[in-house]
Structures are given as C-alpha cells and as structure tokens.
CSV table of C-alpha atoms in Angstrom, one decimal:
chain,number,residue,atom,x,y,z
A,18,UNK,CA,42.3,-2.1,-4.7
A,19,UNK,CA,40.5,0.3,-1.9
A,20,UNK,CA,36.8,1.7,-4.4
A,21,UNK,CA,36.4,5.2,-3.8
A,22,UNK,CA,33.4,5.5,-5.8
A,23,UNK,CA,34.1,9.2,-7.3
A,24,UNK,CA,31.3,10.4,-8.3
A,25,UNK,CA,31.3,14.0,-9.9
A,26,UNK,CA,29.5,17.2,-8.1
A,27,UNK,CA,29.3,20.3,-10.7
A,28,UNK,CA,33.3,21.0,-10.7
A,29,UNK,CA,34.6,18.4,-7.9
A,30,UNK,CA,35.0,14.8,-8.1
A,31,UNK,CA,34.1,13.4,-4.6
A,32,UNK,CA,35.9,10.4,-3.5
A,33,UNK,CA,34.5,8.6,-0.6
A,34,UNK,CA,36.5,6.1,1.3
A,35,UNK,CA,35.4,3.7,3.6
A,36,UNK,CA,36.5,1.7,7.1
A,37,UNK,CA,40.0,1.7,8.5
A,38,UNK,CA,42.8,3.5,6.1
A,39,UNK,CA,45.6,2.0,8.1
A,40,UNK,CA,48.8,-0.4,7.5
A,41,UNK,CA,47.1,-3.0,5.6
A,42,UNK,CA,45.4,-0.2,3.1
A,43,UNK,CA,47.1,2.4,2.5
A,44,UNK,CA,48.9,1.8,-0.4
A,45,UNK,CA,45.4,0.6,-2.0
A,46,UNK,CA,44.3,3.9,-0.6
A,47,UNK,CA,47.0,6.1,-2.1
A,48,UNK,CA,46.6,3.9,-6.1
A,49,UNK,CA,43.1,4.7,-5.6
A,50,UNK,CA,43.3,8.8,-4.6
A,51,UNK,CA,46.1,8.6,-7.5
A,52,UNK,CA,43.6,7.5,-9.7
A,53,UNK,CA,41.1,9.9,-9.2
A,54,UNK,CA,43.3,12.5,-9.2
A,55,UNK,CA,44.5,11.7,-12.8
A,56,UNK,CA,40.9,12.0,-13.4
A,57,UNK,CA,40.7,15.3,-11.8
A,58,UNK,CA,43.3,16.6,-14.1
A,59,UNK,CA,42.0,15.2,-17.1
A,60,UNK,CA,38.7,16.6,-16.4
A,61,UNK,CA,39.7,19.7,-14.6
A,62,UNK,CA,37.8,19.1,-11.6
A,63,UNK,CA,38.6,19.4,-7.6
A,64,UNK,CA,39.3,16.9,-5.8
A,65,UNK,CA,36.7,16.6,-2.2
A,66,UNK,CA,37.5,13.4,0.1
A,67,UNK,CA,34.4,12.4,1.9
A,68,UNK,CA,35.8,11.0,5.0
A,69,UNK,CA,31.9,10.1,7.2
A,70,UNK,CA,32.6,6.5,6.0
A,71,UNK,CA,36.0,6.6,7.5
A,72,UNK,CA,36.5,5.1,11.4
A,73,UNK,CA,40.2,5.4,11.8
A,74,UNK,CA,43.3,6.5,9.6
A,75,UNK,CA,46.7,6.2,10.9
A,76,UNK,CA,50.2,7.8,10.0
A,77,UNK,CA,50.8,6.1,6.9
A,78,UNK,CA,47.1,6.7,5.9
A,79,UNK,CA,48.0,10.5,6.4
A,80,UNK,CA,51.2,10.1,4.1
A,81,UNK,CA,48.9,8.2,1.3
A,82,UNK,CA,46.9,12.1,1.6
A,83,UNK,CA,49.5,14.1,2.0
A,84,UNK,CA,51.4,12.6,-1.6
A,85,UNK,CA,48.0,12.7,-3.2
A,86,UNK,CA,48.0,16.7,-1.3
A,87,UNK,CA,51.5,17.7,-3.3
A,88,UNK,CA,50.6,16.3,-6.7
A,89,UNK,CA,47.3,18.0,-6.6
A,90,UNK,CA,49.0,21.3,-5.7
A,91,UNK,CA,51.5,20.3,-8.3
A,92,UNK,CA,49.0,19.7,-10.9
A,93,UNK,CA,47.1,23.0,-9.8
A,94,UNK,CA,44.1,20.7,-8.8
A,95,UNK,CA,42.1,21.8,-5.6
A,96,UNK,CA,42.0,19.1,-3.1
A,97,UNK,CA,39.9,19.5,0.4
A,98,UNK,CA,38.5,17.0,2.6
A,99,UNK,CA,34.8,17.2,4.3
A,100,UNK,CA,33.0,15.4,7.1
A,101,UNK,CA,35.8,14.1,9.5
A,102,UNK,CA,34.5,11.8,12.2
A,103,UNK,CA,35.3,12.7,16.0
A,104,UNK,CA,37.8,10.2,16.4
A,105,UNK,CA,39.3,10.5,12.6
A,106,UNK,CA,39.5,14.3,13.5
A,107,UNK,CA,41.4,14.1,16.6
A,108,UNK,CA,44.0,12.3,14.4
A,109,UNK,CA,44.0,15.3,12.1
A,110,UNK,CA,44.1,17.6,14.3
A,111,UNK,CA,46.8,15.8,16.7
A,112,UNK,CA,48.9,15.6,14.2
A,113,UNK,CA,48.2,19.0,12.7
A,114,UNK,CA,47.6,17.4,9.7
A,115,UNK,CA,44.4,20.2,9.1
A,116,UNK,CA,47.2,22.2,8.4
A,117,UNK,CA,48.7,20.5,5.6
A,118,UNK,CA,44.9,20.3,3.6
A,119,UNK,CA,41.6,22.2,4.0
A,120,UNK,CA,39.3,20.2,6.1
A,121,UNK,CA,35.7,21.2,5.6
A,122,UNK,CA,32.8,20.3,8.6
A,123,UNK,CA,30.3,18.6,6.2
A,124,UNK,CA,30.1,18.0,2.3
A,125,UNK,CA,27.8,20.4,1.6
A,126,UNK,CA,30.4,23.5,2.3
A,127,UNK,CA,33.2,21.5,1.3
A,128,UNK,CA,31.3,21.7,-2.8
A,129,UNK,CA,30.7,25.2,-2.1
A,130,UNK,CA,34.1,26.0,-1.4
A,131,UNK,CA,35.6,24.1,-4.4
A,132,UNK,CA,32.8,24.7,-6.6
C-alpha cells in the first residue's frame, strides 16, 4: 500500500505521493487516493495532490487520478493537484491530462483555491 501521508490544511486534505506512480504502483496509488477520498467525504474536505515528491507517472498512473477525478466530482468533493515537476508536467500536459483536473503551480495557491 503506496502512504500518502494526508495531512489536513483548513478545508483540504493534502495527499502527497512519492517516486515513480507507474505499472508496478498504481493500483496501490489508486487504494490509497480512494482512501483519502472517502475521508474527504466524510469530513467534507478537498481533496489537493502534492505531486513535488513525484519523478515520473505514466498512463495508468493518469487513469488511477482520473477514477479518483470522477468519484470526487461524483461525490461533489473538490479535487486539484499542485506542484507538478518539469518532467511529471510534460506528461500532463502531453497528454492533456491538465484538462481533465485543475493543476495548480505550487501548494500554496493550490489551498487558496480550494480553501
């Protein structure tokens, strides 16, 4: 099981990832996001992933967000992710996937936005 050590920031629960999110993680990725967004709902907080401890993700890392992305829309939960890496940008934005959730430039304005 992937530790995303959600910790809780006024009215968002930041979840922070670590390393590669790739084949061999993501579905310990996706339990864990699922997991903290049960939380979310319970506690009726947002949902911020703080990528700057994340090197690379790949496609199926992007699916783990994306179903985690739907059943926090579904759920009426916010959900944004903050401080994207060069490298683990290019990915997002290659595959347009900055279209599919809102990606913030650092943490800071990512808690402002959800806050």
């Amino acid at each position: 099981m992937m530790d995303l050590n959600p910790t809780r920031q006024a009215a968002v629960l930041v979840a922070r990832p670590a390393g590669h999110i790739d084949q061999a993680h993501a579905d310990d990725f996706l339990a864990a996001l699922r997991a903290v967004l049960e939380r979310c709902k319970a506690e009726g907080t947002a949902l911020l992933v703080d990528f700057a401890a994340v090197d690379y993700i790949s496609s199926v890392g992007l699916r783990a967000l994306m179903l985690t992305a739907r059943e926090a829309k579904a759920a009426g939960v916010g959900l944004a992710v903050a401080a994207l890496r060069p490298l683990v940008q290019e990915i997002f934005q290659i595959s347009r996937f900055d279209l599919v959730v809102t990606v913030h430039p650092t943490l800071e304005s990512a808690l402002a936005a959800l806050s």
